[in-house]
Amino acid sequence: MRIFIFALLLAPFLAAHAQPRVVPVQRQTDDIGSWQLSCFSDPMTDRKTCTLQHRLWIEEPQNGVGGLRLEVLNRHSQLVPALAVRNLTVETAMRGLMALTATAQVRFDGNPMMEFPCGLEGRAVVCAPRADQAVAAGAQLAAANTVLIRIRATGPFPTQGPTEAVALDLDQTSKALERALGQIADSTPRPGTSWTGGDMMEMFDRLRNLGEQLQR
């Protein structure tokens, strides 16, 4: 009887300290040659988000933040290669804002080098082909065995580089692209949703003009 009474008295205390269950995001990862296709399903909407990345980091993240990696993005209705530094903190995002004059130099096999301008997109710095580069970059990616990568920046960059060319071997890229087709959502930035070096110069000009007007 005493145990029963004790349990009744204890029940409100236990209920007050109970915690809701966390529903984990469903994740599926497939390795395809040198590539990794990862898909996540939101338990609230069942919406699936997929990313295709090279299995090797160009630069490892520090404490789960940053890190430079070769990715495949859906830009301008074309699957294209890109370099991305994701999951930036506020501090590293500010450094990323100062890195908008940077470019990623990319060369597939013996093709001419291409330069991808870098921009700040949300909490990521992304170096991706321009619209007029998209078709050529996608075709070279699909056929290449090796890619050379180098970062050229005149100011701070969220990661250390690489400032010297590094090589990544590519394997079963066509198969990986075929698997990813239709699963990678279009991430072409809409006007006003990303920062570029030109945007920064325009912003600085506007601030300078505003300061001059206030001084009059």
PDB file of N, CA and C in Angstrom, residues 138-184:
ATOM      1  N   GLY A 138      29.604  20.729 -66.997  1.00  0.00           N
ATOM      2  CA  GLY A 138      28.913  19.474 -66.765  1.00  0.00           C
ATOM      3  C   GLY A 138      29.422  18.360 -67.658  1.00  0.00           C
ATOM      4  N   ALA A 139      29.689  18.674 -68.927  1.00  0.00           N
ATOM      5  CA  ALA A 139      30.186  17.665 -69.865  1.00  0.00           C
ATOM      6  C   ALA A 139      31.585  17.206 -69.490  1.00  0.00           C
ATOM      7  N   GLN A 140      32.448  18.129 -69.108  1.00  0.00           N
ATOM      8  CA  GLN A 140      33.807  17.764 -68.725  1.00  0.00           C
ATOM      9  C   GLN A 140      33.810  16.937 -67.439  1.00  0.00           C
ATOM     10  N   LEU A 141      32.953  17.288 -66.493  1.00  0.00           N
ATOM     11  CA  LEU A 141      32.838  16.520 -65.259  1.00  0.00           C
ATOM     12  C   LEU A 141      32.467  15.072 -65.549  1.00  0.00           C
ATOM     13  N   ALA A 142      31.492  14.860 -66.415  1.00  0.00           N
ATOM     14  CA  ALA A 142      30.991  13.509 -66.697  1.00  0.00           C
ATOM     15  C   ALA A 142      32.051  12.623 -67.330  1.00  0.00           C
ATOM     16  N   ALA A 143      32.964  13.207 -68.107  1.00  0.00           N
ATOM     17  CA  ALA A 143      33.927  12.403 -68.871  1.00  0.00           C
ATOM     18  C   ALA A 143      35.299  12.304 -68.230  1.00  0.00           C
ATOM     19  N   ALA A 144      35.573  13.099 -67.197  1.00  0.00           N
ATOM     20  CA  ALA A 144      36.937  13.220 -66.674  1.00  0.00           C
ATOM     21  C   ALA A 144      37.328  12.065 -65.758  1.00  0.00           C
ATOM     22  N   ASN A 145      38.634  11.792 -65.734  1.00  0.00           N
ATOM     23  CA  ASN A 145      39.220  10.829 -64.803  1.00  0.00           C
ATOM     24  C   ASN A 145      39.868  11.516 -63.605  1.00  0.00           C
ATOM     25  N   THR A 146      40.267  12.771 -63.800  1.00  0.00           N
ATOM     26  CA  THR A 146      40.944  13.523 -62.745  1.00  0.00           C
ATOM     27  C   THR A 146      40.527  14.984 -62.816  1.00  0.00           C
ATOM     28  N   VAL A 147      40.496  15.633 -61.657  1.00  0.00           N
ATOM     29  CA  VAL A 147      40.241  17.064 -61.620  1.00  0.00           C
ATOM     30  C   VAL A 147      41.321  17.716 -60.750  1.00  0.00           C
ATOM     31  N   LEU A 148      41.839  18.840 -61.241  1.00  0.00           N
ATOM     32  CA  LEU A 148      42.781  19.659 -60.479  1.00  0.00           C
ATOM     33  C   LEU A 148      42.028  20.867 -59.934  1.00  0.00           C
ATOM     34  N   ILE A 149      42.324  21.223 -58.671  1.00  0.00           N
ATOM     35  CA  ILE A 149      41.581  22.296 -58.001  1.00  0.00           C
ATOM     36  C   ILE A 149      42.570  23.206 -57.280  1.00  0.00           C
ATOM     37  N   ARG A 150      42.329  24.517 -57.396  1.00  0.00           N
ATOM     38  CA  ARG A 150      43.118  25.500 -56.665  1.00  0.00           C
ATOM     39  C   ARG A 150      42.231  26.695 -56.369  1.00  0.00           C
ATOM     40  N   ILE A 151      42.398  27.295 -55.205  1.00  0.00           N
ATOM     41  CA  ILE A 151      41.637  28.477 -54.803  1.00  0.00           C
ATOM     42  C   ILE A 151      42.520  29.705 -54.946  1.00  0.00           C
ATOM     43  N   ARG A 152      41.993  30.721 -55.602  1.00  0.00           N
ATOM     44  CA  ARG A 152      42.683  31.994 -55.730  1.00  0.00           C
ATOM     45  C   ARG A 152      41.841  33.066 -55.033  1.00  0.00           C
ATOM     46  N   ALA A 153      42.378  33.645 -53.953  1.00  0.00           N
ATOM     47  CA  ALA A 153      41.644  34.657 -53.195  1.00  0.00           C
ATOM     48  C   ALA A 153      42.569  35.821 -52.872  1.00  0.00           C
ATOM     49  N   THR A 154      42.062  37.045 -53.020  1.00  0.00           N
ATOM     50  CA  THR A 154      42.846  38.225 -52.682  1.00  0.00           C
ATOM     51  C   THR A 154      42.645  38.645 -51.234  1.00  0.00           C
ATOM     52  N   GLY A 155      41.703  38.018 -50.562  1.00  0.00           N
ATOM     53  CA  GLY A 155      41.442  38.329 -49.157  1.00  0.00           C
ATOM     54  C   GLY A 155      41.225  37.061 -48.365  1.00  0.00           C
ATOM     55  N   PRO A 156      40.681  37.161 -47.142  1.00  0.00           N
ATOM     56  CA  PRO A 156      40.440  35.975 -46.307  1.00  0.00           C
ATOM     57  C   PRO A 156      39.478  35.014 -46.982  1.00  0.00           C
ATOM     58  N   PHE A 157      39.682  33.729 -46.723  1.00  0.00           N
ATOM     59  CA  PHE A 157      38.797  32.684 -47.220  1.00  0.00           C
ATOM     60  C   PHE A 157      38.445  31.800 -46.030  1.00  0.00           C
ATOM     61  N   PRO A 158      37.224  31.235 -45.982  1.00  0.00           N
ATOM     62  CA  PRO A 158      36.818  30.458 -44.798  1.00  0.00           C
ATOM     63  C   PRO A 158      37.713  29.259 -44.485  1.00  0.00           C
ATOM     64  N   THR A 159      38.446  28.747 -45.492  1.00  0.00           N
ATOM     65  CA  THR A 159      39.370  27.641 -45.239  1.00  0.00           C
ATOM     66  C   THR A 159      40.775  28.074 -45.641  1.00  0.00           C
ATOM     67  N   GLN A 160      41.733  27.191 -45.479  1.00  0.00           N
ATOM     68  CA  GLN A 160      43.125  27.517 -45.762  1.00  0.00           C
ATOM     69  C   GLN A 160      43.464  27.509 -47.246  1.00  0.00           C
ATOM     70  N   GLY A 161      42.622  26.924 -48.061  1.00  0.00           N
ATOM     71  CA  GLY A 161      42.999  26.886 -49.473  1.00  0.00           C
ATOM     72  C   GLY A 161      42.196  25.851 -50.234  1.00  0.00           C
ATOM     73  N   PRO A 162      42.848  25.057 -51.061  1.00  0.00           N
ATOM     74  CA  PRO A 162      44.293  24.973 -51.291  1.00  0.00           C
ATOM     75  C   PRO A 162      44.803  26.076 -52.225  1.00  0.00           C
ATOM     76  N   THR A 163      45.959  26.634 -51.886  1.00  0.00           N
ATOM     77  CA  THR A 163      46.559  27.643 -52.732  1.00  0.00           C
ATOM     78  C   THR A 163      47.441  27.013 -53.805  1.00  0.00           C
ATOM     79  N   GLU A 164      47.797  25.742 -53.626  1.00  0.00           N
ATOM     80  CA  GLU A 164      48.500  24.972 -54.646  1.00  0.00           C
ATOM     81  C   GLU A 164      47.537  23.945 -55.218  1.00  0.00           C
ATOM     82  N   ALA A 165      47.747  23.564 -56.468  1.00  0.00           N
ATOM     83  CA  ALA A 165      46.826  22.636 -57.124  1.00  0.00           C
ATOM     84  C   ALA A 165      46.831  21.277 -56.438  1.00  0.00           C
ATOM     85  N   VAL A 166      45.638  20.736 -56.185  1.00  0.00           N
ATOM     86  CA  VAL A 166      45.485  19.382 -55.662  1.00  0.00           C
ATOM     87  C   VAL A 166      44.654  18.589 -56.663  1.00  0.00           C
ATOM     88  N   ALA A 167      44.840  17.280 -56.670  1.00  0.00           N
ATOM     89  CA  ALA A 167      44.156  16.414 -57.639  1.00  0.00           C
ATOM     90  C   ALA A 167      43.200  15.468 -56.925  1.00  0.00           C
ATOM     91  N   LEU A 168      42.047  15.264 -57.528  1.00  0.00           N
ATOM     92  CA  LEU A 168      41.095  14.260 -57.083  1.00  0.00           C
ATOM     93  C   LEU A 168      40.844  13.296 -58.234  1.00  0.00           C
ATOM     94  N   ASP A 169      40.915  12.011 -57.954  1.00  0.00           N
ATOM     95  CA  ASP A 169      40.581  11.012 -58.965  1.00  0.00           C
ATOM     96  C   ASP A 169      39.065  10.846 -59.012  1.00  0.00           C
ATOM     97  N   LEU A 170      38.544  10.702 -60.226  1.00  0.00           N
ATOM     98  CA  LEU A 170      37.101  10.563 -60.430  1.00  0.00           C
ATOM     99  C   LEU A 170      36.802   9.183 -60.995  1.00  0.00           C
ATOM    100  N   ASP A 171      35.815   8.516 -60.417  1.00  0.00           N
ATOM    101  CA  ASP A 171      35.476   7.159 -60.828  1.00  0.00           C
ATOM    102  C   ASP A 171      33.961   6.998 -60.832  1.00  0.00           C
ATOM    103  N   GLN A 172      33.439   6.407 -61.898  1.00  0.00           N
ATOM    104  CA  GLN A 172      32.008   6.148 -62.071  1.00  0.00           C
ATOM    105  C   GLN A 172      31.176   7.433 -61.960  1.00  0.00           C
ATOM    106  N   THR A 173      31.740   8.527 -62.490  1.00  0.00           N
ATOM    107  CA  THR A 173      31.035   9.805 -62.405  1.00  0.00           C
ATOM    108  C   THR A 173      29.741   9.793 -63.200  1.00  0.00           C
ATOM    109  N   SER A 174      29.769   9.237 -64.409  1.00  0.00           N
ATOM    110  CA  SER A 174      28.549   9.198 -65.227  1.00  0.00           C
ATOM    111  C   SER A 174      27.437   8.448 -64.514  1.00  0.00           C
ATOM    112  N   LYS A 175      27.787   7.330 -63.878  1.00  0.00           N
ATOM    113  CA  LYS A 175      26.794   6.552 -63.143  1.00  0.00           C
ATOM    114  C   LYS A 175      26.242   7.348 -61.971  1.00  0.00           C
ATOM    115  N   ALA A 176      27.135   8.051 -61.260  1.00  0.00           N
ATOM    116  CA  ALA A 176      26.695   8.861 -60.123  1.00  0.00           C
ATOM    117  C   ALA A 176      25.773   9.988 -60.575  1.00  0.00           C
ATOM    118  N   LEU A 177      26.108  10.623 -61.691  1.00  0.00           N
ATOM    119  CA  LEU A 177      25.272  11.700 -62.207  1.00  0.00           C
ATOM    120  C   LEU A 177      23.904  11.176 -62.638  1.00  0.00           C
ATOM    121  N   GLU A 178      23.896   9.984 -63.229  1.00  0.00           N
ATOM    122  CA  GLU A 178      22.627   9.386 -63.649  1.00  0.00           C
ATOM    123  C   GLU A 178      21.743   9.088 -62.439  1.00  0.00           C
ATOM    124  N   ARG A 179      22.376   8.604 -61.362  1.00  0.00           N
ATOM    125  CA  ARG A 179      21.618   8.314 -60.139  1.00  0.00           C
ATOM    126  C   ARG A 179      21.086   9.597 -59.506  1.00  0.00           C
ATOM    127  N   ALA A 180      21.885  10.662 -59.604  1.00  0.00           N
ATOM    128  CA  ALA A 180      21.503  11.921 -58.954  1.00  0.00           C
ATOM    129  C   ALA A 180      20.506  12.731 -59.770  1.00  0.00           C
ATOM    130  N   LEU A 181      20.410  12.432 -61.064  1.00  0.00           N
ATOM    131  CA  LEU A 181      19.531  13.196 -61.942  1.00  0.00           C
ATOM    132  C   LEU A 181      18.086  13.120 -61.443  1.00  0.00           C
ATOM    133  N   GLY A 182      17.490  14.263 -61.274  1.00  0.00           N
ATOM    134  CA  GLY A 182      16.113  14.318 -60.784  1.00  0.00           C
ATOM    135  C   GLY A 182      15.996  14.297 -59.277  1.00  0.00           C
ATOM    136  N   GLN A 183      17.112  14.037 -58.569  1.00  0.00           N
ATOM    137  CA  GLN A 183      17.076  14.006 -57.108  1.00  0.00           C
ATOM    138  C   GLN A 183      17.717  15.234 -56.467  1.00  0.00           C
ATOM    139  N   ILE A 184      18.605  15.892 -57.213  1.00  0.00           N
ATOM    140  CA  ILE A 184      19.249  17.100 -56.683  1.00  0.00           C
ATOM    141  C   ILE A 184      18.406  18.300 -57.083  1.00  0.00           C
TER     142      ILE A 184
END
